[in-house]
Short mmCIF file of C-alpha atoms in Angstrom, two decimals:
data_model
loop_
_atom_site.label_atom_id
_atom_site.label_comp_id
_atom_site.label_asym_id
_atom_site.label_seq_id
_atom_site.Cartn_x
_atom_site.Cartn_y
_atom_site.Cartn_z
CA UNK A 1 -247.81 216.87 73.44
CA UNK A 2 -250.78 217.22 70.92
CA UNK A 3 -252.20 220.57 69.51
CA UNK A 4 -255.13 221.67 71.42
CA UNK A 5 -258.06 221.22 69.54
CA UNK A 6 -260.93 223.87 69.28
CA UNK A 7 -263.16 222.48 71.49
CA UNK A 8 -260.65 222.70 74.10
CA UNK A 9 -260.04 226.31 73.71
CA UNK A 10 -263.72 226.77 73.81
CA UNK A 11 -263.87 225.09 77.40
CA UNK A 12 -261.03 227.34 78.21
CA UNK A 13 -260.85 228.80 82.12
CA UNK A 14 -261.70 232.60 81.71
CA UNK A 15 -258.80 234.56 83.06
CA UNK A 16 -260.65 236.52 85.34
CA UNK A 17 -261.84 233.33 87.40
CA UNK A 18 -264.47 233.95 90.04
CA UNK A 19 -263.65 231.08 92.26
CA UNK A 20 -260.06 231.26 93.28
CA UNK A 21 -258.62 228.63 95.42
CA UNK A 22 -255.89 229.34 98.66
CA UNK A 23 -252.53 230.85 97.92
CA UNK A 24 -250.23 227.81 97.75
CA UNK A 25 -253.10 225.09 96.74
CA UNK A 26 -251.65 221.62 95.19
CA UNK A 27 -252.62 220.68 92.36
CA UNK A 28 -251.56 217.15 91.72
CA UNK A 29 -252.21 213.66 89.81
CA UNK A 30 -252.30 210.65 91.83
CA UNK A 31 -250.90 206.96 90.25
CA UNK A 32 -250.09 203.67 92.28
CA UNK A 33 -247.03 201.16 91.34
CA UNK A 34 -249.40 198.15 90.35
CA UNK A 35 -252.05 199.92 87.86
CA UNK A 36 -248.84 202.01 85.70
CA UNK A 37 -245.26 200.88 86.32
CA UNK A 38 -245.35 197.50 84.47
CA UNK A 39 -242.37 195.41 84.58
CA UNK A 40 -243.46 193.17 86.56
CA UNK A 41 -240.70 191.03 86.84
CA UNK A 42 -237.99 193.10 86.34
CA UNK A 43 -234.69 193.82 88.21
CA UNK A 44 -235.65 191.60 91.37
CA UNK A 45 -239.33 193.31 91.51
CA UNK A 46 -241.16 189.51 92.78
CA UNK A 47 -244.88 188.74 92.70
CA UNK A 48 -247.68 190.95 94.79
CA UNK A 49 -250.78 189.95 95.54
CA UNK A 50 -252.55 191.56 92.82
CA UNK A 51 -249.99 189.58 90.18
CA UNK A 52 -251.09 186.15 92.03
CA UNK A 53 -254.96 187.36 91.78
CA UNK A 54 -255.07 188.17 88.14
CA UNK A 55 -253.42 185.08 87.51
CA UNK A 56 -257.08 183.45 88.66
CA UNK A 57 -259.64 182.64 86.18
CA UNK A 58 -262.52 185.27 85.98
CA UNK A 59 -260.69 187.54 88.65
CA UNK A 60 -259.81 190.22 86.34
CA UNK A 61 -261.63 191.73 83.76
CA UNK A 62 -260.53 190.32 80.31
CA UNK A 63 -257.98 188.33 81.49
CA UNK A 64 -255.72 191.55 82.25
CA UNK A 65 -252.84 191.67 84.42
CA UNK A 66 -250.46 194.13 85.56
CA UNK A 67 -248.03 194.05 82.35
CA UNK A 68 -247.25 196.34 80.97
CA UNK A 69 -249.72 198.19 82.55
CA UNK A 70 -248.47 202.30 81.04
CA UNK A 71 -244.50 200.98 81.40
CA UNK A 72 -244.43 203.82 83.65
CA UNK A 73 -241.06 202.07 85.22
CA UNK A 74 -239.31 202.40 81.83
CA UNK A 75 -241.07 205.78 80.79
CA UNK A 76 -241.05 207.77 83.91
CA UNK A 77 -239.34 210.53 82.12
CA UNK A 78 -241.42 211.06 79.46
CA UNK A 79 -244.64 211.21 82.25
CA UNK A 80 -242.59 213.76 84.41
CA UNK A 81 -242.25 215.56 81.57
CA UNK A 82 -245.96 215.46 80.51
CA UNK A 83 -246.46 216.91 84.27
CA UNK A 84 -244.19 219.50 84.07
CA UNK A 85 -246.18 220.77 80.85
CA UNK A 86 -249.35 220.29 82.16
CA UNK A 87 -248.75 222.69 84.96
CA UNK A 88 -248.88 219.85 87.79
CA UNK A 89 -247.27 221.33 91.24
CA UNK A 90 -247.46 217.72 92.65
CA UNK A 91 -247.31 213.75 91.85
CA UNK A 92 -248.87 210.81 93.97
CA UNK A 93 -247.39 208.00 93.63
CA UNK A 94 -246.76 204.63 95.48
CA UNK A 95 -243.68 202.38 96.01
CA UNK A 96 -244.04 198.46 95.03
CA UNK A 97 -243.23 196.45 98.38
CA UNK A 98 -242.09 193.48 96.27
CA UNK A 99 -239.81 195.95 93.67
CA UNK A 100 -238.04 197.45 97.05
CA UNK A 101 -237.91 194.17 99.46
CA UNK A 102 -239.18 191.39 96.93
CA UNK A 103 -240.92 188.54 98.97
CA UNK A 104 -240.81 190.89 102.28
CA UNK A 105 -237.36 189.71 102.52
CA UNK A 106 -234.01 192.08 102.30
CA UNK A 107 -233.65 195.88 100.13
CA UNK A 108 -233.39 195.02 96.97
CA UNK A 109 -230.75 197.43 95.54
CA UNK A 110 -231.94 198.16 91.65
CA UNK A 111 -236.03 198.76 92.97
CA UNK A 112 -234.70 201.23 95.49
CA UNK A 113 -232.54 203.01 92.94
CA UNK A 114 -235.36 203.52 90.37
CA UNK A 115 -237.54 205.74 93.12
CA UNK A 116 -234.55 207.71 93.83
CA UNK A 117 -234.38 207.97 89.87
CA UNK A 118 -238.10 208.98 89.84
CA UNK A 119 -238.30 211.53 92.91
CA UNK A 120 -234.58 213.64 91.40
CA UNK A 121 -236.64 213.63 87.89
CA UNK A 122 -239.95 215.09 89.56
CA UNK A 123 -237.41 217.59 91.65
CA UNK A 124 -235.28 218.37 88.22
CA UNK A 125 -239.02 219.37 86.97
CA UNK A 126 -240.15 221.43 89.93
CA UNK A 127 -242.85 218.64 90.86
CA UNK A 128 -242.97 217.93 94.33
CA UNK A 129 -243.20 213.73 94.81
CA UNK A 130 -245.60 212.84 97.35
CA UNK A 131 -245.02 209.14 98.13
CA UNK A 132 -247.84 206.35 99.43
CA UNK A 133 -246.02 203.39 101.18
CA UNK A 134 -248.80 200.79 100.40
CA UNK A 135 -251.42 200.86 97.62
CA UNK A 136 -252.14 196.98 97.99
CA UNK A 137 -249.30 195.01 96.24
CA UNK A 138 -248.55 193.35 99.50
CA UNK A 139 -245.64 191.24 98.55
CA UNK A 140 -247.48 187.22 98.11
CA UNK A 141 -244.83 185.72 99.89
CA UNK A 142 -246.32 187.44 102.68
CA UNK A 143 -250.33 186.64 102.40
CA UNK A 144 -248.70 182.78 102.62
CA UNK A 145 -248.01 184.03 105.76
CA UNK A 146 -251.32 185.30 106.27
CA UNK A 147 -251.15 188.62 104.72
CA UNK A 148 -252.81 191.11 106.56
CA UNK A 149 -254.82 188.65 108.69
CA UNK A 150 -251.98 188.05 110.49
CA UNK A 151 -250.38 190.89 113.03
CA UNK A 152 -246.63 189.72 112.06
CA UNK A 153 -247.18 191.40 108.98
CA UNK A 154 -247.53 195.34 110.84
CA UNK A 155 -244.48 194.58 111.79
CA UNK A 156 -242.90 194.06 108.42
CA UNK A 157 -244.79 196.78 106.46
CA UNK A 158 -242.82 198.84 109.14
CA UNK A 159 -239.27 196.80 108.37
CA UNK A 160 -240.35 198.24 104.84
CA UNK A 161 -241.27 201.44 105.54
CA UNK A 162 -237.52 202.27 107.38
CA UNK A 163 -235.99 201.10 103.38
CA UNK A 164 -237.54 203.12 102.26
CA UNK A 165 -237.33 206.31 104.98
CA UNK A 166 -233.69 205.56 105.03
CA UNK A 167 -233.22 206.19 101.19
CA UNK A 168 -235.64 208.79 100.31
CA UNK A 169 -236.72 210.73 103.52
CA UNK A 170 -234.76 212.96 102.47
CA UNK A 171 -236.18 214.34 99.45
CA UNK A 172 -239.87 213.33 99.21
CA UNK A 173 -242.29 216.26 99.84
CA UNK A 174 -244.94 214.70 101.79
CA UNK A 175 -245.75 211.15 103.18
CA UNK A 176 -248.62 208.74 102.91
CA UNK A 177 -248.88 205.70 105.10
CA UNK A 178 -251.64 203.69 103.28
CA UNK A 179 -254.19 203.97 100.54
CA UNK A 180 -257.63 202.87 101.24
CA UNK A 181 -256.89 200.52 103.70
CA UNK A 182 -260.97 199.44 103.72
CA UNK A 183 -260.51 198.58 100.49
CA UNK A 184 -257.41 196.33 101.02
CA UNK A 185 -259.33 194.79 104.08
CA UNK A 186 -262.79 194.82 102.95
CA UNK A 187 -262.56 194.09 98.90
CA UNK A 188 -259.32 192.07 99.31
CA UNK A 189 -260.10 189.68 102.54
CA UNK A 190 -264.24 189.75 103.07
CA UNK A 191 -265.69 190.46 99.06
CA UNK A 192 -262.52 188.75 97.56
CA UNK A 193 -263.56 191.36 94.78
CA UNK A 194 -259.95 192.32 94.86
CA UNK A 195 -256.56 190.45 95.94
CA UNK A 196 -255.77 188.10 97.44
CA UNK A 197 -259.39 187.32 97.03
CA UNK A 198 -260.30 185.82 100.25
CA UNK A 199 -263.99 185.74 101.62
CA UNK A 200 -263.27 185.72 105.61
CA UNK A 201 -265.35 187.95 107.77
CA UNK A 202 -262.72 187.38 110.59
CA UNK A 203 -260.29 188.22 108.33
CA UNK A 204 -260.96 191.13 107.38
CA UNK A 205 -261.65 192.58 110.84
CA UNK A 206 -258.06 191.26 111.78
CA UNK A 207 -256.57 193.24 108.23
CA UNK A 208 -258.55 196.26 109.20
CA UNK A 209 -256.76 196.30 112.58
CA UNK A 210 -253.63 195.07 111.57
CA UNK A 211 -253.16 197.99 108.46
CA UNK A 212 -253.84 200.91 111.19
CA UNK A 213 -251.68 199.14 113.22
CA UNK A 214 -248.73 199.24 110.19
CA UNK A 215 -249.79 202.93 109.70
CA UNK A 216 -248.70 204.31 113.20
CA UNK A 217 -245.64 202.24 113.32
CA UNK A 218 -244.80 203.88 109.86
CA UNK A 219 -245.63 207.27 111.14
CA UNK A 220 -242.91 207.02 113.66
CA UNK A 221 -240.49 205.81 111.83
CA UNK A 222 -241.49 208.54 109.14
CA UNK A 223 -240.98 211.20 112.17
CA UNK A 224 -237.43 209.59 112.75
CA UNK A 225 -236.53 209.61 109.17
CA UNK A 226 -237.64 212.62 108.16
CA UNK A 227 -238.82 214.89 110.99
CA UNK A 228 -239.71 218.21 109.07
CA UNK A 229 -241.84 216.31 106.04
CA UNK A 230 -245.65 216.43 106.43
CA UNK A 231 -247.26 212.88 106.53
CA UNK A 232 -250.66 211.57 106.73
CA UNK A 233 -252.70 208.68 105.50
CA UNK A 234 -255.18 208.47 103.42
CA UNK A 235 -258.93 206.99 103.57
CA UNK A 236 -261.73 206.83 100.39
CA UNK A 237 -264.70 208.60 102.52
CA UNK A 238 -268.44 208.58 101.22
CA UNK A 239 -271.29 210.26 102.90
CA UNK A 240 -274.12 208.04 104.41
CA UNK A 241 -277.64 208.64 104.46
CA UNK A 242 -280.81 206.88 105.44
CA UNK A 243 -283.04 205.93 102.14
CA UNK A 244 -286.04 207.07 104.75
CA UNK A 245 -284.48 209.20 107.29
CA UNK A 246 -287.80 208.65 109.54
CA UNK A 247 -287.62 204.77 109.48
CA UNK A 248 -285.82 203.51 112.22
CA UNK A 249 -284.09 200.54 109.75
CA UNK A 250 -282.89 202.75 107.63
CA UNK A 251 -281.23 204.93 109.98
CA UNK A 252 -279.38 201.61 111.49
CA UNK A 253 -278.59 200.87 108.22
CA UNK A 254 -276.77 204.11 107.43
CA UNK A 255 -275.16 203.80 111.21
CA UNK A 256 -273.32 200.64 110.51
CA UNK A 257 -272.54 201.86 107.03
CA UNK A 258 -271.08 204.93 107.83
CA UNK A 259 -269.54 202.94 110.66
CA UNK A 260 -267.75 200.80 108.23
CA UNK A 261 -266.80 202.86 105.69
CA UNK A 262 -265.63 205.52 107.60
CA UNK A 263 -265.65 206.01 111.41
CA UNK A 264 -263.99 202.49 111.32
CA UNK A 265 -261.00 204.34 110.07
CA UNK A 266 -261.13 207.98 110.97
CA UNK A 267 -261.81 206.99 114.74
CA UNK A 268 -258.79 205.30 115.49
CA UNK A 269 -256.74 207.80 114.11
CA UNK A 270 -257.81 210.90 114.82
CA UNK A 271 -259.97 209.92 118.28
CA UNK A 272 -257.43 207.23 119.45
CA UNK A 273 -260.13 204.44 119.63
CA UNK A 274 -262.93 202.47 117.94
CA UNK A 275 -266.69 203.53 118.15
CA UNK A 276 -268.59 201.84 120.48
CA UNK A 277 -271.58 201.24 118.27
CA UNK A 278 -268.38 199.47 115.54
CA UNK A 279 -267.02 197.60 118.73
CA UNK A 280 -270.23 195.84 119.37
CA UNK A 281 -270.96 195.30 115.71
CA UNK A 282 -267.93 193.48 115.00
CA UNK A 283 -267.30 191.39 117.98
CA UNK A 284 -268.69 188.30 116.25
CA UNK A 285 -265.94 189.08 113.76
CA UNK A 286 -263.43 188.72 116.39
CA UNK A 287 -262.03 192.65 116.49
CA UNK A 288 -261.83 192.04 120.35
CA UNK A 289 -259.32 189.40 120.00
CA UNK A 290 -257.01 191.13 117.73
CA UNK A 291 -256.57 194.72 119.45
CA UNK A 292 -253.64 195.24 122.36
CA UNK A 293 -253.69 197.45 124.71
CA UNK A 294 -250.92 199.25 123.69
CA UNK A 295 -252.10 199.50 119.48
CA UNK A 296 -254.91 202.65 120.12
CA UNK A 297 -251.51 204.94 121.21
CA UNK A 298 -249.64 203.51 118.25
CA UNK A 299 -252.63 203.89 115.44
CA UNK A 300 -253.18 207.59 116.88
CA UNK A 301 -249.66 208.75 116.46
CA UNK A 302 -249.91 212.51 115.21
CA UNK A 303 -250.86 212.91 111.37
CA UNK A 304 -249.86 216.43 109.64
CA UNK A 305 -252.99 216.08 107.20
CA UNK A 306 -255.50 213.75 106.12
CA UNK A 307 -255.95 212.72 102.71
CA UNK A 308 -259.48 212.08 101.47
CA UNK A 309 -260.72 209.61 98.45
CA UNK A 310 -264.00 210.45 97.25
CA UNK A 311 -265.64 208.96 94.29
CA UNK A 312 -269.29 208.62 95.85
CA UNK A 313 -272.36 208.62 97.96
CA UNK A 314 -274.46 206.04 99.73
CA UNK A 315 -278.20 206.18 100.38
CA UNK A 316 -279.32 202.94 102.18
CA UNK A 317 -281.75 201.22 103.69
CA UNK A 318 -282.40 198.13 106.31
CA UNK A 319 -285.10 196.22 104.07
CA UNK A 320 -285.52 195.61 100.51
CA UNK A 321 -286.71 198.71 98.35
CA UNK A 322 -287.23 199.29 94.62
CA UNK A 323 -284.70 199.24 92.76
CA UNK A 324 -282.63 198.43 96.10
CA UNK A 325 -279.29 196.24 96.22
CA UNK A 326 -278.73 194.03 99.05
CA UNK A 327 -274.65 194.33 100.74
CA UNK A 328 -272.22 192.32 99.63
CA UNK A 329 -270.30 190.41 101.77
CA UNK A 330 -267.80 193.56 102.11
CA UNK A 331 -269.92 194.55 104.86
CA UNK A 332 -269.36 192.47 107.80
CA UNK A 333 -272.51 192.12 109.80
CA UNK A 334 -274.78 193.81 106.99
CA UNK A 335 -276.52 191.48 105.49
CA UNK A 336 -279.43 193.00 106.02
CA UNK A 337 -278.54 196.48 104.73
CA UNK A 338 -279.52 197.60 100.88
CA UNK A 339 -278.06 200.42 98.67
CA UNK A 340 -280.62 202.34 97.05
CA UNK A 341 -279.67 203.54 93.83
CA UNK A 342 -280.40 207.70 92.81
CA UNK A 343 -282.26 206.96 89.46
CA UNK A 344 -281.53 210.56 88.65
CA UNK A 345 -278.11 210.63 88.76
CA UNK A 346 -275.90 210.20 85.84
CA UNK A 347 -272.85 207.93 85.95
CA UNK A 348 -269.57 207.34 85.18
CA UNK A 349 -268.21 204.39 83.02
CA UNK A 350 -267.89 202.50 85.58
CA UNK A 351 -271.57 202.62 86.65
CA UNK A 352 -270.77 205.06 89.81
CA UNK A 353 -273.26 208.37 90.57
CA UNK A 354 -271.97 211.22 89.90
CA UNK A 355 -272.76 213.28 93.32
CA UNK A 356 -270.22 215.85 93.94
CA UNK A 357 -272.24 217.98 96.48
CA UNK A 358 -271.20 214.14 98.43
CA UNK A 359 -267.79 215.40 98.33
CA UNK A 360 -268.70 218.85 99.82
CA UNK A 361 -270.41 216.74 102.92
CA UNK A 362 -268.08 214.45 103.21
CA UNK A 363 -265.34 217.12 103.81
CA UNK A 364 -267.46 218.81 106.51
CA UNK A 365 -267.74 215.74 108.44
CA UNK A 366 -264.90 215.38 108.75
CA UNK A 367 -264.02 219.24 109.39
CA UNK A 368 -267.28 219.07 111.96
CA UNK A 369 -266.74 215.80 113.99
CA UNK A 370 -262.88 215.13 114.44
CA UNK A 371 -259.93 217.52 115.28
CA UNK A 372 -258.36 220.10 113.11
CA UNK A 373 -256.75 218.62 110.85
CA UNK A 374 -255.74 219.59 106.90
CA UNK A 375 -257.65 217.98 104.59
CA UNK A 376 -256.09 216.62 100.79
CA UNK A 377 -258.16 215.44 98.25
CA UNK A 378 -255.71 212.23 96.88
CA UNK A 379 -257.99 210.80 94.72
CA UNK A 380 -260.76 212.08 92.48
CA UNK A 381 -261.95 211.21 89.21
CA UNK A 382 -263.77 209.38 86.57
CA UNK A 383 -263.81 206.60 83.98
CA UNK A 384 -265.51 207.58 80.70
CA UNK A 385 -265.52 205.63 77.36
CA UNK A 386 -263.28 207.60 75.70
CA UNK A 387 -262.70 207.82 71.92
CA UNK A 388 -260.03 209.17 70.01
CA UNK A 389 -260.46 210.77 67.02
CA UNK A 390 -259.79 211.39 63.58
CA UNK A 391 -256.87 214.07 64.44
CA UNK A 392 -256.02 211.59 67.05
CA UNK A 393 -257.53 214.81 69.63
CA UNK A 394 -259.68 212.93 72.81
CA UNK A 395 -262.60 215.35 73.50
CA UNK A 396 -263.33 214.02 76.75
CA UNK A 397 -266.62 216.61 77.70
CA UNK A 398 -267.79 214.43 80.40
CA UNK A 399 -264.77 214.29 81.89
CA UNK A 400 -264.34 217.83 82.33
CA UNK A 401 -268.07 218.59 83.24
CA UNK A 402 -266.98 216.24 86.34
CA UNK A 403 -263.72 218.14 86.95
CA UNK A 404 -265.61 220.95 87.35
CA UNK A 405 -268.27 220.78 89.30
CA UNK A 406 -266.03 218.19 91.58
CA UNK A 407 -263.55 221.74 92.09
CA UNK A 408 -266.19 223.67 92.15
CA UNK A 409 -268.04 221.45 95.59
CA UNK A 410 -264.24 221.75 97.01
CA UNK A 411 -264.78 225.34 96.63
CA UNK A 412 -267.96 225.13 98.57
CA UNK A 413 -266.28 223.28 100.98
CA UNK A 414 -263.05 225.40 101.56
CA UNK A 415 -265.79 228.68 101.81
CA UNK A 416 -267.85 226.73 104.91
CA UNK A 417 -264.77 226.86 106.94
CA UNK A 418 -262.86 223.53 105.72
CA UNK A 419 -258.91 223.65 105.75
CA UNK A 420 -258.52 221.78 102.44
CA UNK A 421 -255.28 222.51 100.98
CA UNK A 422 -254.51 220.42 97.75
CA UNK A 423 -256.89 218.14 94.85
CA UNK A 424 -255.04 215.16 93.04
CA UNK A 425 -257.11 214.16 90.31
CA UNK A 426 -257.26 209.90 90.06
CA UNK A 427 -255.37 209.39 87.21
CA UNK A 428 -253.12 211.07 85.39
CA UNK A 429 -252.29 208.17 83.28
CA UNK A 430 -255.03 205.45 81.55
CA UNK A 431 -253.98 202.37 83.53
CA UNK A 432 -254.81 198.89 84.94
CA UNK A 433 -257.71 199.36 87.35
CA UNK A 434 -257.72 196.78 89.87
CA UNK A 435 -260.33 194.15 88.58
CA UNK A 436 -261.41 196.20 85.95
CA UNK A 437 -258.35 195.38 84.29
CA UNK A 438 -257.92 197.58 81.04
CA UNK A 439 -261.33 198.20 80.24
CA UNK A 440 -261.89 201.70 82.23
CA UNK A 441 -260.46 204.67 81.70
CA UNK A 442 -259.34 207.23 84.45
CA UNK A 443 -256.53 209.19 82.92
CA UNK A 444 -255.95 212.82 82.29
CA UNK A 445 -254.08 211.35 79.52
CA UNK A 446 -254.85 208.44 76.93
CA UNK A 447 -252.97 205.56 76.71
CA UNK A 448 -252.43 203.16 73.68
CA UNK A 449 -251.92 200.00 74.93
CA UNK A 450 -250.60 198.30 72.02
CA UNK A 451 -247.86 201.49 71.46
CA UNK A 452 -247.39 202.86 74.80
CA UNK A 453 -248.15 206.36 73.31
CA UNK A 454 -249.41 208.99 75.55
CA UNK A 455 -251.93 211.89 74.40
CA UNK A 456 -252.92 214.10 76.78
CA UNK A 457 -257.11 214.48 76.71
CA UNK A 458 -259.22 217.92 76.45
CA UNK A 459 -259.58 217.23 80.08
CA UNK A 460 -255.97 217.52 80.55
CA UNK A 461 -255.34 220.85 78.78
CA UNK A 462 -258.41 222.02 81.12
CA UNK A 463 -257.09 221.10 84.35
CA UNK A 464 -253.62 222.56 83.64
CA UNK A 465 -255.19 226.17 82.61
CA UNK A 466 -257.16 225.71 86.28
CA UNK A 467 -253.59 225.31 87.81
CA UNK A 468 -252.47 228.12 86.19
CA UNK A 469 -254.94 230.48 87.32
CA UNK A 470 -255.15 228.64 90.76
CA UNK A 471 -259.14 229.04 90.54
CA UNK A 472 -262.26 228.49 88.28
CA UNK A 473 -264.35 230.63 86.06
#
């Protein structure tokens, strides 16, 4: 680990922080298989989705693909050890479908044995493992079956699930069904921004269904498995609001918006059902024909916490503004809706708003509107063009400026009454993102591509002196 450099000790958390966060907060990093383990093809792991789709001209960014990715399969130790130092009580990761039952098809023996490998490291180091079943590499042998589309595959997702239960239930610290699942069914089957790259309305509706569908069978066989661990699923959740809040488009607008982005997927869970207003929206999509009686029960099984993805806000409108963006085809039955850009804001690398009083919101609607329920931040974070320099030090100010006044709107969350009990910053590691490819950087800590060395950033060494203290100055 590198010496910290003076500017870092001049950002330094004073000791007598005024903001403290709950006794027994978790602090945590969050990873997913595809974007750091690498090996790709190694020791039965067969092709995902997301291996197929980067494999398509002009899909991914540069050409990139998902090896070596940070080699995190073959270096696993030397990142558990890079937690342990930087104070981290807790690591999200996900499990590759195709590495544990390559083409959907039986356990494969060596992929099961390197998460056992993984989870007695991050015990050895005193870091609890908290473990996502799916974060999109649906195995490709599968989406020739009709991936998501198709209601078979619920029903292996859960065959998957029970490997994986059976092997590890045992020691994992906390459970996560799915990651994002309207990004798996809105970027991956209506944009085809992300794999497999399909651009069916229908679709989409189906894979929407047919993921909440996988996540309550999983959370039973979870409860079988392992009746005494905490699991929960977890949903990237943006606050909505109306460009004009007095103009009647632009209050349907942010309806069907907020309808899609998030009531789509915290209704079904936590209220048992679909909203009424989403119901009618996407009938011409066909969600009628692809829900069962018996599926509302199943999607509402009993989840111990909810984990929340927040990277930004939406302002939008029903007609054309300046500076306006019309929807992409990720919104089913939006084509009239545009996003409306906050000229003011400053962004990330990646062109997002920074908005963190979004993150405050969008933890109170969910504290206001649905049951109790404890609330996780699993992902959090920002891409910045970061440089490393001369000493080889990566003074990543930005970076931390967002840290802060992200932890600092949980604060102001937890102190209006919400029961959020954990932050997991998105990423600890640089990595592949999605179709991005290489060129954006998330992590904590830098890596080289070309070596495979790791250097922890300013924003690192910042984040672990906030663990220590449990709070803010």
């Amino acid at each position: 680990m590198s010496v910290e450099p003076d500017s870092v000790r001049a950002t330094e958390v004073r000791e007598d922080a005024a903001l403290m966060f709950p006794p027994g907060f978790v602090w945590g990093a969050a990873t997913a298989a595809f974007q750091v383990e690498g090996a790709t093809t190694a020791d039965g792991r067969t092709d995902s989705v997301w291996d197929v789709f980067a494999r398509r001209p002009g899909a991914v960014r540069g050409g990139d693909n998902g090896e070596p990715a940070a080699d995190h399969y073959r270096r696993y130790s030397e990142d558990v050890g890079l937690m342990r130092r930087l104070n981290l009580g807790a690591y999200r990761f996900s499990l590759a479908w195709p590495r544990v039952r390559p083409d959907g098809g039986a356990p494969n023996a060596a992929g099961l044995a390197f998460y056992d490998r993984l989870v007695d490291c991050l015990l050895e180091s005193g870091v609890q493992p908290w473990a996502t079943l799916y974060h999109w590499d649906l195995p490709q042998t599968l989406e020739e079956q009709g991936g998501w589309a198709n209601r078979d595959t619920a029903y292996r997702f859960a065959e998957y699930a029970e490997t994986v239960l059976e092997r590890l239930g045992d020691r994992v610290a906390s459970w996560s069904t799915l990651n994002e699942p309207w990004c798996a069914a809105m970027l991956g089957y209506a944009g085809g921004i992300h794999a497999p790259g399909r651009t069916d309305h229908p679709a989409a509706v189906a894979a929407t269904h047919h993921l909440l569908l996988g996540h309550g069978l999983a959370m039973d066989i979870i409860r079988r498995h392992a009746p005494g661990t905490q699991a929960g699923i977890t949903l990237n959740l943006y606050p909505v609001a109306p460009h004009d809040p007095a103009n009647v488009a632009d209050v349907a607008a942010a309806r069907r918006i907020d309808g899609l982005q998030n009531r789509l997927f915290l209704d079904p869970v936590l209220r048992g059902g679909y909203p009424d207003d989403l119901v009618a929206d996407l009938e011409p999509f066909g969600l009628g024909s692809v829900v069962r009686d018996e599926d509302a029960a199943v999607i509402a099984a009993h989840v111990d916490w909810l984990g929340v993805n927040y990277y930004r806000d939406y302002r939008v409108a029903g007609r054309p503004v300046p500076g306006s963006e019309p929807a992409g085809p990720e919104w089913p039955g939006a084509a009239d809706v545009h996003f409306v850009p906050d000229p003011a804001a400053p962004r990330t690398d990646s062109g997002w708003e920074v908005q963190p009083a979004g993150l405050t919101e969008s933890l109170l609607q969910v504290h206001r509107g649905y049951r109790p329920v404890p609330l996780y931040i699993t992902e959090n974070g920002a891409a910045y063009p970061d440089v490393v320099g001369d000493g080889g030090d990566i003074v990543d100010t930005d970076r931390v400026a967002f840290l802060d006044s992200h932890l600092r709107a949980c604060h102001d969350a937890i102190q209006a009454g919400v029961d959020l009990r954990g932050y997991f910053y998105w990423s600890l590691l640089d990595n592949f993102e999605w179709a991005e490819g290489y060129a954006k950087r998330f992590g904590l800590v830098h890596v080289d591509y070309e070596t495979q060395r790791r250097t922890p950033k300013q924003s690192a060494h910042w984040y672990s002196r906030v663990i220590g203290l449990n709070g803010l100055g």
